[in-house]
């Protein structure tokens, strides 16, 4: 938490204080000219009125004022604080405020596999035989039982690429649990049982570009938009068991990009131009043609589920599709006052126990960020509703995009889960997800030892037309010490660089640090830098 104290109409030294005693700045009384003499006048306080609140601002602003920023649980995207503190910040880098405390981001463990298809990146994940695997274009990478090895399990060959995968077991007596791996419309799909890769046979009949499975049916799409079905009571490696159930999804000029069975059991098909659903009667319906999505080959690729809802990105917009078919735009592109580096479009999604985890890509800077969504909404200063996003919880990933996210117990401590991040250059990162809503309450949480930064919105101290004297900043925290401390950087001009206040907040639960003499501002840009050399 940070509290900033100001006073309007700056004075000369010992400004910003009226006088100093023993090195401490103290306020005095106003001097007002009455007749031929000067008399001391004390401005009235609010004793004659009933204040709207009993707090730091319940006094006459002539005495100065304080601006306390404590709770930032309403997310990012507030560039300018036009009124008082509202629970929002501008953005963060390698810092989290979602649970109330301001803490550094998670510690990432990163890998560059010895062999990668850097032109494709990590696009899919699957688990079989207690191991985790990553789809990387022409390669299927084996991460072993702890997500650390990342060796080549299968090289499909030059010019070929694994495009989608689903893990399913049929109901036959001798059935084996397989990963069903699609290779697009150019060649037949593979099955993998954790040991052996087998390519199916059957000319022009066993292609797969997209997969899905529900309680009794395995689905695949080939030839751009042709949906094929096979009962889990049949052998899905045989052509004959697929041939009798095929239909086209919309027009063939736009491919089916992803499929998903939602919480209500409906099969959703995400095409480049719209979203379709397979109804219980076997008919396929186009759901949102009134939206008029601009067709794009990547539409629907960023797809994930959290709780009962599906999250999908079309163009630069992200939508929540509820189990009953309602469509709501919820992406960070709706943060009207953001303007921070943490902006762009969402490129990957995956649900966790406490939030939706998404990758954000800024095409202007070619940088990626990791953000969290809680499903909540807030009102901005004008009463407009905006979604609550937090980020970035990591430092920027420069020159690459987060192309896929996976959550698994593989490689995680007992009772916990691991978040795996796949990038467009073929690299992989992972970190332990906290088992509690507040990461600092989880003993298995491993914090980053790099600096975390919380950027506050521009602060006008309730008087945007006045220039204010900057008096002091007060840092409060329940874990401030010489080894875990915070710093305050600030600027009073938007085009200027941040400068350090110069004294660390490292002495107990509450500490006051004075601004340099004659410091003043029309507005203040402030960032709090979190320092911690330990990973716990």
Short mmCIF file of C-alpha atoms in Angstrom, two decimals:
data_model
loop_
_atom_site.label_atom_id
_atom_site.label_comp_id
_atom_site.label_asym_id
_atom_site.label_seq_id
_atom_site.Cartn_x
_atom_site.Cartn_y
_atom_site.Cartn_z
CA UNK A 1 0.00 0.00 0.00
CA UNK A 2 1.14 3.57 -0.65
CA UNK A 3 -0.25 6.83 0.77
CA UNK A 4 0.71 10.11 -0.93
CA UNK A 5 0.33 13.44 0.86
CA UNK A 6 -0.02 16.79 -0.95
CA UNK A 7 -0.90 20.42 -0.36
CA UNK A 8 -2.15 22.91 -2.93
CA UNK A 9 -0.25 26.14 -3.85
CA UNK A 10 3.45 25.38 -3.33
CA UNK A 11 5.66 27.80 -1.38
CA UNK A 12 9.37 28.52 -1.24
CA UNK A 13 11.75 26.87 1.23
CA UNK A 14 11.21 25.26 3.63
CA UNK A 15 8.47 24.27 1.17
CA UNK A 16 6.76 21.85 0.98
CA UNK A 17 6.51 22.33 4.78
CA UNK A 18 5.62 25.62 6.42
CA UNK A 19 8.45 25.31 8.93
CA UNK A 20 10.72 22.57 10.22
CA UNK A 21 11.67 21.61 13.75
CA UNK A 22 14.35 19.04 14.43
CA UNK A 23 14.41 18.01 10.79
CA UNK A 24 10.65 17.35 10.70
CA UNK A 25 8.34 19.42 8.51
CA UNK A 26 5.33 20.94 10.29
CA UNK A 27 2.26 22.86 9.08
CA UNK A 28 1.45 26.35 10.27
CA UNK A 29 -1.41 28.78 10.00
CA UNK A 30 -2.35 30.94 7.05
CA UNK A 31 -1.48 34.66 7.16
CA UNK A 32 -4.22 36.98 5.97
CA UNK A 33 -3.89 40.77 5.62
CA UNK A 34 -6.62 42.59 7.52
CA UNK A 35 -6.37 46.36 7.62
CA UNK A 36 -2.87 47.50 8.53
CA UNK A 37 -1.76 44.35 10.33
CA UNK A 38 -1.15 40.69 9.56
CA UNK A 39 -3.14 38.19 11.61
CA UNK A 40 -2.93 34.45 11.78
CA UNK A 41 -6.01 32.70 10.39
CA UNK A 42 -6.69 28.99 10.73
CA UNK A 43 -8.92 27.67 7.94
CA UNK A 44 -12.09 26.05 9.26
CA UNK A 45 -12.27 22.29 9.49
CA UNK A 46 -15.40 20.21 8.93
CA UNK A 47 -16.63 20.31 12.52
CA UNK A 48 -19.65 22.34 11.44
CA UNK A 49 -20.75 19.80 8.86
CA UNK A 50 -21.34 16.09 8.74
CA UNK A 51 -18.61 14.55 6.57
CA UNK A 52 -19.65 12.04 3.92
CA UNK A 53 -17.02 9.68 5.28
CA UNK A 54 -14.73 9.41 8.25
CA UNK A 55 -11.31 8.93 6.73
CA UNK A 56 -8.13 10.58 5.60
CA UNK A 57 -9.96 13.12 3.43
CA UNK A 58 -12.47 14.30 6.07
CA UNK A 59 -10.71 17.63 6.57
CA UNK A 60 -10.35 20.96 4.83
CA UNK A 61 -8.15 20.57 1.70
CA UNK A 62 -6.31 23.77 2.67
CA UNK A 63 -4.47 21.64 5.21
CA UNK A 64 -3.38 19.28 2.47
CA UNK A 65 -4.66 15.86 1.58
CA UNK A 66 -3.69 12.23 1.38
CA UNK A 67 -4.34 9.74 -1.40
CA UNK A 68 -4.20 6.18 -0.13
CA UNK A 69 -3.91 3.32 -2.64
CA UNK A 70 -4.45 0.03 -0.85
CA UNK A 71 -6.91 -2.32 -2.54
CA UNK A 72 -6.17 -3.02 -6.23
CA UNK A 73 -8.51 -6.01 -6.55
CA UNK A 74 -10.54 -4.36 -9.34
CA UNK A 75 -7.90 -4.96 -11.95
CA UNK A 76 -5.85 -3.07 -14.52
CA UNK A 77 -6.66 -0.52 -17.22
CA UNK A 78 -7.09 2.71 -15.17
CA UNK A 79 -4.73 5.20 -16.82
CA UNK A 80 -6.12 8.27 -15.04
CA UNK A 81 -7.67 8.37 -11.59
CA UNK A 82 -10.09 11.22 -12.14
CA UNK A 83 -11.59 10.89 -8.66
CA UNK A 84 -10.42 9.08 -5.56
CA UNK A 85 -8.89 5.59 -5.28
CA UNK A 86 -11.14 3.07 -7.00
CA UNK A 87 -9.36 -0.25 -6.57
CA UNK A 88 -7.76 -0.22 -10.02
CA UNK A 89 -4.25 0.33 -11.32
CA UNK A 90 -2.79 1.10 -14.73
CA UNK A 91 -0.93 -2.20 -15.15
CA UNK A 92 1.64 -4.46 -13.55
CA UNK A 93 4.79 -6.24 -14.65
CA UNK A 94 5.80 -9.38 -12.75
CA UNK A 95 3.38 -8.45 -9.98
CA UNK A 96 -0.03 -9.57 -8.75
CA UNK A 97 -2.74 -7.63 -6.90
CA UNK A 98 -5.74 -9.90 -7.52
CA UNK A 99 -6.01 -11.24 -3.96
CA UNK A 100 -5.40 -7.94 -2.14
CA UNK A 101 -1.70 -8.10 -1.32
CA UNK A 102 0.80 -6.66 -3.79
CA UNK A 103 3.21 -9.49 -4.48
CA UNK A 104 5.74 -10.45 -7.11
CA UNK A 105 4.80 -12.79 -9.94
CA UNK A 106 5.41 -16.53 -10.08
CA UNK A 107 8.86 -17.98 -10.68
CA UNK A 108 9.03 -19.45 -14.18
CA UNK A 109 11.15 -22.40 -15.22
CA UNK A 110 11.87 -22.18 -18.94
CA UNK A 111 13.12 -24.66 -21.51
CA UNK A 112 14.39 -24.54 -25.07
CA UNK A 113 14.05 -28.09 -26.42
CA UNK A 114 17.08 -29.37 -28.27
CA UNK A 115 14.99 -29.84 -31.42
CA UNK A 116 12.12 -27.46 -32.17
CA UNK A 117 10.00 -26.31 -35.07
CA UNK A 118 10.51 -22.60 -34.41
CA UNK A 119 8.36 -21.62 -37.38
CA UNK A 120 5.24 -23.16 -35.79
CA UNK A 121 5.71 -22.98 -32.03
CA UNK A 122 3.96 -24.99 -29.32
CA UNK A 123 0.32 -25.32 -30.38
CA UNK A 124 -1.14 -28.31 -28.51
CA UNK A 125 -0.66 -30.37 -25.35
CA UNK A 126 -1.72 -33.88 -24.36
CA UNK A 127 -1.09 -36.39 -21.59
CA UNK A 128 -0.87 -40.16 -21.89
CA UNK A 129 0.94 -42.79 -19.85
CA UNK A 130 1.60 -40.31 -16.97
CA UNK A 131 3.69 -38.18 -19.35
CA UNK A 132 3.09 -34.77 -20.84
CA UNK A 133 3.59 -34.06 -24.55
CA UNK A 134 3.63 -30.88 -26.64
CA UNK A 135 2.70 -30.51 -30.30
CA UNK A 136 5.34 -28.46 -32.11
CA UNK A 137 4.70 -28.52 -35.85
CA UNK A 138 6.66 -31.42 -37.35
CA UNK A 139 7.57 -32.70 -33.85
CA UNK A 140 5.75 -34.21 -30.92
CA UNK A 141 7.88 -33.37 -27.87
CA UNK A 142 8.06 -35.62 -24.81
CA UNK A 143 8.25 -33.79 -21.46
CA UNK A 144 8.43 -36.97 -19.40
CA UNK A 145 6.72 -37.44 -16.06
CA UNK A 146 7.86 -34.07 -14.69
CA UNK A 147 7.69 -31.71 -17.68
CA UNK A 148 11.44 -31.14 -17.92
CA UNK A 149 12.95 -33.35 -20.62
CA UNK A 150 11.34 -32.19 -23.89
CA UNK A 151 12.91 -34.63 -26.29
CA UNK A 152 11.49 -35.62 -29.67
CA UNK A 153 8.92 -38.39 -29.39
CA UNK A 154 7.92 -38.26 -33.06
CA UNK A 155 9.33 -36.47 -36.11
CA UNK A 156 6.55 -36.41 -38.70
CA UNK A 157 8.90 -35.22 -41.42
CA UNK A 158 9.78 -32.09 -43.33
CA UNK A 159 6.80 -30.04 -44.46
CA UNK A 160 4.41 -31.90 -42.15
CA UNK A 161 2.80 -30.72 -38.94
CA UNK A 162 0.68 -32.01 -36.12
CA UNK A 163 -2.37 -29.72 -36.09
CA UNK A 164 -4.64 -31.07 -33.35
CA UNK A 165 -4.95 -33.88 -30.81
CA UNK A 166 -7.45 -35.43 -28.43
CA UNK A 167 -7.01 -38.29 -25.96
CA UNK A 168 -9.80 -40.90 -25.87
CA UNK A 169 -10.39 -44.57 -25.21
CA UNK A 170 -13.08 -46.57 -26.98
CA UNK A 171 -15.39 -49.02 -25.22
CA UNK A 172 -14.15 -52.15 -26.93
CA UNK A 173 -12.90 -55.00 -24.76
CA UNK A 174 -9.34 -54.80 -26.05
CA UNK A 175 -9.34 -51.02 -26.45
CA UNK A 176 -6.25 -48.94 -25.72
CA UNK A 177 -6.19 -45.33 -24.59
CA UNK A 178 -4.85 -43.34 -27.53
CA UNK A 179 -3.79 -39.86 -28.38
CA UNK A 180 -5.52 -39.20 -31.73
CA UNK A 181 -3.22 -36.88 -33.66
CA UNK A 182 -4.47 -34.99 -36.72
CA UNK A 183 -2.12 -34.05 -39.57
CA UNK A 184 -4.51 -31.84 -41.54
CA UNK A 185 -5.99 -32.62 -44.92
CA UNK A 186 -2.74 -33.85 -46.47
CA UNK A 187 -2.26 -37.25 -44.78
CA UNK A 188 -3.92 -39.75 -42.45
CA UNK A 189 -4.01 -39.22 -38.71
CA UNK A 190 -1.84 -41.08 -36.15
CA UNK A 191 -2.63 -42.88 -32.93
CA UNK A 192 -0.19 -42.99 -30.02
CA UNK A 193 -0.51 -45.21 -26.95
CA UNK A 194 2.42 -43.75 -25.03
CA UNK A 195 4.88 -46.13 -26.71
CA UNK A 196 4.10 -46.64 -30.39
CA UNK A 197 3.08 -44.18 -33.10
CA UNK A 198 0.80 -45.75 -35.73
CA UNK A 199 -0.54 -44.04 -38.82
CA UNK A 200 -4.00 -45.13 -39.91
CA UNK A 201 -4.67 -46.48 -43.39
CA UNK A 202 -7.42 -45.83 -45.89
CA UNK A 203 -7.00 -43.60 -48.90
CA UNK A 204 -8.66 -40.16 -48.66
CA UNK A 205 -10.76 -41.18 -45.68
CA UNK A 206 -8.74 -40.84 -42.46
CA UNK A 207 -7.65 -37.20 -42.44
CA UNK A 208 -8.14 -34.96 -39.43
CA UNK A 209 -7.59 -31.25 -38.90
CA UNK A 210 -9.63 -30.88 -35.69
CA UNK A 211 -10.72 -33.30 -32.91
CA UNK A 212 -13.27 -33.47 -30.09
CA UNK A 213 -14.77 -36.18 -27.88
CA UNK A 214 -17.82 -36.44 -25.64
CA UNK A 215 -19.21 -39.28 -23.51
CA UNK A 216 -20.04 -41.56 -26.44
CA UNK A 217 -18.67 -40.09 -29.69
CA UNK A 218 -15.32 -39.22 -31.26
CA UNK A 219 -15.47 -36.31 -33.72
CA UNK A 220 -13.03 -35.16 -36.37
CA UNK A 221 -13.12 -32.63 -39.21
CA UNK A 222 -11.40 -33.10 -42.56
CA UNK A 223 -11.60 -31.48 -46.01
CA UNK A 224 -11.90 -27.95 -44.52
CA UNK A 225 -15.39 -28.33 -43.03
CA UNK A 226 -16.57 -31.95 -43.12
CA UNK A 227 -17.61 -33.33 -39.74
CA UNK A 228 -17.11 -37.07 -39.16
CA UNK A 229 -18.44 -39.06 -36.20
CA UNK A 230 -17.52 -42.46 -34.76
CA UNK A 231 -19.16 -44.15 -31.80
CA UNK A 232 -16.82 -44.97 -28.92
CA UNK A 233 -18.34 -48.46 -29.07
CA UNK A 234 -16.62 -48.98 -32.44
CA UNK A 235 -13.00 -49.17 -33.56
CA UNK A 236 -12.18 -45.61 -34.66
CA UNK A 237 -9.05 -46.75 -36.50
CA UNK A 238 -11.20 -48.42 -39.17
CA UNK A 239 -12.49 -46.42 -42.12
CA UNK A 240 -15.84 -48.22 -42.22
CA UNK A 241 -16.82 -47.02 -38.76
CA UNK A 242 -16.54 -43.37 -39.83
CA UNK A 243 -17.95 -43.49 -43.35
CA UNK A 244 -21.66 -43.48 -42.52
CA UNK A 245 -21.80 -40.16 -40.61
CA UNK A 246 -20.50 -37.07 -42.40
CA UNK A 247 -21.87 -33.57 -42.94
CA UNK A 248 -20.62 -30.14 -43.95
CA UNK A 249 -20.34 -27.27 -41.47
CA UNK A 250 -21.27 -24.08 -43.27
CA UNK A 251 -19.49 -23.18 -46.48
CA UNK A 252 -16.23 -24.79 -47.52
CA UNK A 253 -14.58 -21.43 -48.12
CA UNK A 254 -13.85 -21.15 -44.36
CA UNK A 255 -12.12 -23.91 -42.37
CA UNK A 256 -13.15 -25.35 -39.03
CA UNK A 257 -10.34 -24.17 -36.72
CA UNK A 258 -11.24 -25.74 -33.34
CA UNK A 259 -13.96 -27.90 -31.74
CA UNK A 260 -15.09 -28.23 -28.15
CA UNK A 261 -17.80 -30.07 -26.23
CA UNK A 262 -19.14 -27.49 -23.80
CA UNK A 263 -20.48 -27.90 -20.26
CA UNK A 264 -23.97 -28.57 -21.57
CA UNK A 265 -22.72 -31.41 -23.81
CA UNK A 266 -23.13 -29.51 -27.09
CA UNK A 267 -20.46 -29.81 -29.77
CA UNK A 268 -19.23 -26.32 -30.72
CA UNK A 269 -17.38 -25.81 -33.99
CA UNK A 270 -15.31 -22.65 -34.36
CA UNK A 271 -14.92 -21.67 -37.99
CA UNK A 272 -13.00 -18.77 -39.41
CA UNK A 273 -16.26 -16.90 -40.04
CA UNK A 274 -18.56 -17.89 -37.15
CA UNK A 275 -19.42 -20.36 -34.39
CA UNK A 276 -21.59 -23.38 -35.13
CA UNK A 277 -23.25 -25.97 -32.87
CA UNK A 278 -24.28 -29.57 -33.43
CA UNK A 279 -27.78 -29.95 -31.97
CA UNK A 280 -29.24 -33.05 -30.32
CA UNK A 281 -31.28 -33.75 -33.46
CA UNK A 282 -28.10 -33.90 -35.55
CA UNK A 283 -28.64 -30.55 -37.24
CA UNK A 284 -25.87 -27.95 -37.31
CA UNK A 285 -26.77 -24.32 -36.64
CA UNK A 286 -24.80 -21.12 -37.16
CA UNK A 287 -25.04 -19.30 -33.84
CA UNK A 288 -24.04 -15.68 -34.22
CA UNK A 289 -24.31 -14.59 -37.82
CA UNK A 290 -25.64 -11.23 -36.57
CA UNK A 291 -22.17 -10.60 -35.09
CA UNK A 292 -20.61 -10.57 -38.57
CA UNK A 293 -17.14 -11.66 -37.47
CA UNK A 294 -14.49 -10.65 -39.97
CA UNK A 295 -13.21 -14.00 -41.31
CA UNK A 296 -9.62 -14.83 -40.38
CA UNK A 297 -7.66 -18.07 -40.42
CA UNK A 298 -6.73 -17.64 -36.74
CA UNK A 299 -10.29 -17.03 -35.50
CA UNK A 300 -11.17 -19.58 -32.84
CA UNK A 301 -7.59 -20.78 -32.34
CA UNK A 302 -7.37 -19.18 -28.87
CA UNK A 303 -9.91 -21.40 -27.12
CA UNK A 304 -10.30 -22.44 -23.51
CA UNK A 305 -12.80 -23.38 -20.84
CA UNK A 306 -13.16 -22.04 -17.32
CA UNK A 307 -15.95 -23.25 -15.05
CA UNK A 308 -19.04 -23.71 -17.26
CA UNK A 309 -18.05 -21.16 -19.89
CA UNK A 310 -16.06 -21.25 -23.12
CA UNK A 311 -13.65 -18.42 -23.93
CA UNK A 312 -12.65 -17.77 -27.54
CA UNK A 313 -10.91 -15.02 -29.48
CA UNK A 314 -12.17 -13.75 -32.83
CA UNK A 315 -9.99 -11.07 -34.36
CA UNK A 316 -8.82 -8.80 -31.54
CA UNK A 317 -11.89 -9.49 -29.38
CA UNK A 318 -12.43 -12.21 -26.78
CA UNK A 319 -15.87 -13.60 -25.95
CA UNK A 320 -17.39 -15.71 -23.21
CA UNK A 321 -19.83 -18.29 -24.55
CA UNK A 322 -22.04 -19.60 -21.74
CA UNK A 323 -23.41 -23.13 -21.66
CA UNK A 324 -26.88 -21.81 -22.55
CA UNK A 325 -25.56 -20.12 -25.70
CA UNK A 326 -25.18 -16.52 -24.53
CA UNK A 327 -22.26 -14.57 -26.07
CA UNK A 328 -20.59 -11.71 -24.15
CA UNK A 329 -17.47 -9.78 -25.06
CA UNK A 330 -15.14 -9.86 -22.05
CA UNK A 331 -11.60 -9.30 -23.34
CA UNK A 332 -9.11 -6.65 -22.12
CA UNK A 333 -9.68 -4.80 -25.39
CA UNK A 334 -12.73 -3.32 -23.57
CA UNK A 335 -10.47 -1.44 -21.11
CA UNK A 336 -10.99 1.98 -22.70
CA UNK A 337 -8.46 3.89 -20.60
CA UNK A 338 -5.68 1.30 -20.70
CA UNK A 339 -3.04 2.58 -23.12
CA UNK A 340 -0.31 0.61 -21.35
CA UNK A 341 2.19 -1.79 -22.95
CA UNK A 342 0.00 -4.62 -21.60
CA UNK A 343 -2.53 -4.45 -24.41
CA UNK A 344 -3.34 -6.18 -27.69
CA UNK A 345 -5.30 -9.39 -28.23
CA UNK A 346 -5.52 -12.68 -26.34
CA UNK A 347 -3.70 -15.56 -28.03
CA UNK A 348 -4.34 -18.49 -25.64
CA UNK A 349 -6.67 -19.44 -22.76
CA UNK A 350 -6.93 -22.06 -20.04
CA UNK A 351 -9.01 -22.23 -16.88
CA UNK A 352 -7.48 -22.74 -13.43
CA UNK A 353 -9.05 -23.34 -10.03
CA UNK A 354 -9.34 -19.62 -9.31
CA UNK A 355 -9.21 -17.67 -12.59
CA UNK A 356 -8.87 -17.80 -16.35
CA UNK A 357 -5.23 -17.66 -17.44
CA UNK A 358 -4.60 -16.04 -20.83
CA UNK A 359 -1.72 -14.96 -23.03
CA UNK A 360 -1.85 -11.37 -24.30
CA UNK A 361 0.08 -10.27 -27.38
CA UNK A 362 0.92 -6.67 -28.29
CA UNK A 363 1.53 -6.61 -32.07
CA UNK A 364 2.93 -3.07 -31.89
CA UNK A 365 5.86 -4.12 -29.69
CA UNK A 366 6.01 -7.88 -30.50
CA UNK A 367 5.81 -8.65 -26.79
CA UNK A 368 3.65 -11.14 -24.88
CA UNK A 369 2.23 -10.97 -21.37
CA UNK A 370 0.45 -13.31 -18.98
CA UNK A 371 -2.86 -12.04 -17.60
CA UNK A 372 -5.62 -13.28 -15.27
CA UNK A 373 -9.39 -12.85 -15.54
CA UNK A 374 -11.75 -13.28 -12.58
CA UNK A 375 -15.07 -13.12 -14.41
CA UNK A 376 -16.04 -9.92 -12.59
CA UNK A 377 -16.96 -6.51 -13.98
CA UNK A 378 -16.55 -2.96 -12.62
CA UNK A 379 -17.74 0.48 -13.61
CA UNK A 380 -15.31 3.12 -14.81
CA UNK A 381 -15.52 6.77 -13.76
CA UNK A 382 -18.31 7.34 -16.26
CA UNK A 383 -20.41 4.35 -15.19
CA UNK A 384 -19.42 2.15 -18.13
CA UNK A 385 -19.01 -1.55 -17.36
CA UNK A 386 -15.57 -3.08 -17.94
CA UNK A 387 -14.20 -6.60 -17.27
CA UNK A 388 -11.69 -7.18 -14.46
CA UNK A 389 -8.31 -8.30 -15.82
CA UNK A 390 -5.00 -8.43 -13.96
CA UNK A 391 -1.62 -8.16 -15.59
CA UNK A 392 0.92 -8.73 -16.46
CA UNK A 393 1.73 -11.22 -13.71
CA UNK A 394 5.09 -11.89 -15.42
CA UNK A 395 7.66 -9.71 -17.10
CA UNK A 396 7.22 -9.16 -20.83
CA UNK A 397 8.18 -11.98 -23.20
CA UNK A 398 9.87 -10.08 -26.00
CA UNK A 399 9.83 -11.19 -29.62
CA UNK A 400 7.39 -14.08 -29.18
CA UNK A 401 3.75 -14.95 -28.53
CA UNK A 402 2.08 -17.28 -26.04
CA UNK A 403 0.48 -19.79 -28.43
CA UNK A 404 -0.91 -22.34 -25.95
CA UNK A 405 -1.52 -22.89 -22.23
CA UNK A 406 -2.01 -26.17 -20.41
CA UNK A 407 -2.78 -26.97 -16.75
CA UNK A 408 -1.70 -30.34 -15.36
CA UNK A 409 -0.75 -32.16 -12.18
CA UNK A 410 2.31 -33.55 -14.00
CA UNK A 411 5.46 -32.01 -12.55
CA UNK A 412 3.55 -30.24 -9.75
CA UNK A 413 3.90 -30.71 -5.98
CA UNK A 414 1.35 -33.00 -4.36
CA UNK A 415 -2.08 -31.38 -4.20
CA UNK A 416 -1.12 -28.69 -6.73
CA UNK A 417 -1.17 -28.04 -10.46
CA UNK A 418 1.37 -26.75 -12.95
CA UNK A 419 0.71 -24.14 -15.64
CA UNK A 420 2.59 -24.83 -18.90
CA UNK A 421 3.10 -22.01 -21.42
CA UNK A 422 3.97 -22.73 -25.04
CA UNK A 423 5.48 -20.01 -27.21
CA UNK A 424 5.62 -19.23 -30.92
CA UNK A 425 9.37 -19.93 -31.07
CA UNK A 426 9.05 -23.45 -29.63
CA UNK A 427 10.16 -22.58 -26.10
CA UNK A 428 8.28 -23.73 -23.00
CA UNK A 429 7.81 -22.25 -19.52
CA UNK A 430 6.05 -23.58 -16.46
CA UNK A 431 5.19 -22.52 -12.93
CA UNK A 432 3.33 -23.90 -9.91
CA UNK A 433 -0.23 -22.65 -9.49
CA UNK A 434 -1.11 -21.68 -5.94
CA UNK A 435 -3.67 -23.90 -4.24
CA UNK A 436 -5.29 -20.87 -2.56
CA UNK A 437 -6.93 -17.72 -4.00
CA UNK A 438 -4.14 -15.62 -2.46
CA UNK A 439 -0.81 -16.98 -3.76
CA UNK A 440 1.01 -15.76 -0.65
CA UNK A 441 -1.08 -18.18 1.44
CA UNK A 442 0.23 -21.23 -0.46
CA UNK A 443 3.39 -22.81 0.94
CA UNK A 444 4.24 -24.33 -2.47
CA UNK A 445 4.07 -20.98 -4.26
CA UNK A 446 7.47 -19.99 -5.68
CA UNK A 447 7.87 -16.25 -6.25
CA UNK A 448 10.00 -14.57 -8.86
CA UNK A 449 13.10 -12.90 -7.43
CA UNK A 450 13.07 -10.31 -10.23
CA UNK A 451 11.56 -6.91 -9.48
CA UNK A 452 7.80 -6.58 -9.65
CA UNK A 453 6.26 -3.25 -10.65
CA UNK A 454 2.79 -1.89 -9.91
CA UNK A 455 2.00 1.12 -12.10
CA UNK A 456 -0.65 3.37 -10.60
CA UNK A 457 -2.88 5.53 -12.75
CA UNK A 458 -2.25 9.26 -13.03
CA UNK A 459 -3.25 10.85 -9.70
CA UNK A 460 -4.74 14.36 -9.67
CA UNK A 461 -5.41 14.53 -5.90
CA UNK A 462 -9.02 15.70 -6.44
CA UNK A 463 -7.92 19.10 -7.83
CA UNK A 464 -6.99 18.62 -11.51
CA UNK A 465 -6.75 22.35 -12.17
CA UNK A 466 -4.28 23.07 -9.36
CA UNK A 467 -0.61 22.45 -8.94
CA UNK A 468 -0.02 20.51 -5.73
CA UNK A 469 2.95 20.40 -3.38
CA UNK A 470 4.22 16.88 -2.81
CA UNK A 471 4.90 16.33 0.88
CA UNK A 472 5.64 12.69 1.62
CA UNK A 473 4.79 9.07 0.85
CA UNK A 474 3.87 6.48 3.44
CA UNK A 475 4.52 2.82 2.73
CA UNK A 476 2.52 0.22 4.58
CA UNK A 477 2.94 -3.54 4.49
CA UNK A 478 2.93 -6.64 6.67
CA UNK A 479 6.23 -7.95 5.30
CA UNK A 480 8.54 -4.95 4.89
CA UNK A 481 12.15 -5.58 5.87
CA UNK A 482 15.68 -5.01 4.51
CA UNK A 483 15.28 -8.21 2.45
CA UNK A 484 11.64 -7.75 1.38
CA UNK A 485 10.96 -4.12 0.63
CA UNK A 486 9.41 -1.66 -1.79
CA UNK A 487 10.55 1.42 -3.64
CA UNK A 488 8.58 4.34 -5.07
CA UNK A 489 9.39 5.83 -8.47
CA UNK A 490 7.49 8.84 -9.80
CA UNK A 491 7.26 11.45 -12.51
CA UNK A 492 5.33 14.72 -12.76
CA UNK A 493 5.38 14.97 -16.55
CA UNK A 494 4.03 12.29 -18.84
CA UNK A 495 6.99 12.52 -21.21
CA UNK A 496 9.60 12.34 -18.45
CA UNK A 497 11.38 9.29 -17.08
CA UNK A 498 10.51 7.86 -13.70
CA UNK A 499 12.84 8.92 -10.89
CA UNK A 500 13.33 7.12 -7.59
CA UNK A 501 12.11 8.71 -4.37
CA UNK A 502 15.41 7.47 -3.04
CA UNK A 503 14.58 5.74 0.24
CA UNK A 504 13.51 2.10 0.49
CA UNK A 505 10.36 1.21 2.39
CA UNK A 506 11.99 -1.44 4.56
CA UNK A 507 11.45 -0.39 8.16
CA UNK A 508 8.45 -2.06 9.74
CA UNK A 509 4.80 -1.94 8.89
CA UNK A 510 4.57 1.84 8.27
CA UNK A 511 7.26 4.20 7.06
CA UNK A 512 7.20 7.83 5.90
CA UNK A 513 9.58 9.15 3.23
CA UNK A 514 9.65 12.84 2.23
CA UNK A 515 9.74 14.13 -1.32
CA UNK A 516 12.58 16.51 -2.21
CA UNK A 517 12.03 20.17 -1.33
CA UNK A 518 9.95 22.17 -3.80
CA UNK A 519 8.43 19.03 -5.38
CA UNK A 520 5.06 19.72 -6.95
CA UNK A 521 2.81 18.36 -9.65
CA UNK A 522 -0.38 18.88 -11.57
CA UNK A 523 -0.63 15.09 -11.67
CA UNK A 524 1.58 12.32 -10.38
CA UNK A 525 2.57 9.11 -12.16
CA UNK A 526 3.75 6.60 -9.58
CA UNK A 527 4.97 3.03 -9.65
CA UNK A 528 5.77 0.81 -6.69
CA UNK A 529 8.69 -1.58 -7.21
CA UNK A 530 8.53 -4.79 -5.18
CA UNK A 531 11.86 -6.28 -4.08
CA UNK A 532 12.42 -9.78 -2.75
CA UNK A 533 15.57 -11.86 -3.04
CA UNK A 534 13.93 -15.09 -1.83
CA UNK A 535 11.70 -17.37 -3.87
CA UNK A 536 9.33 -17.96 -0.93
#
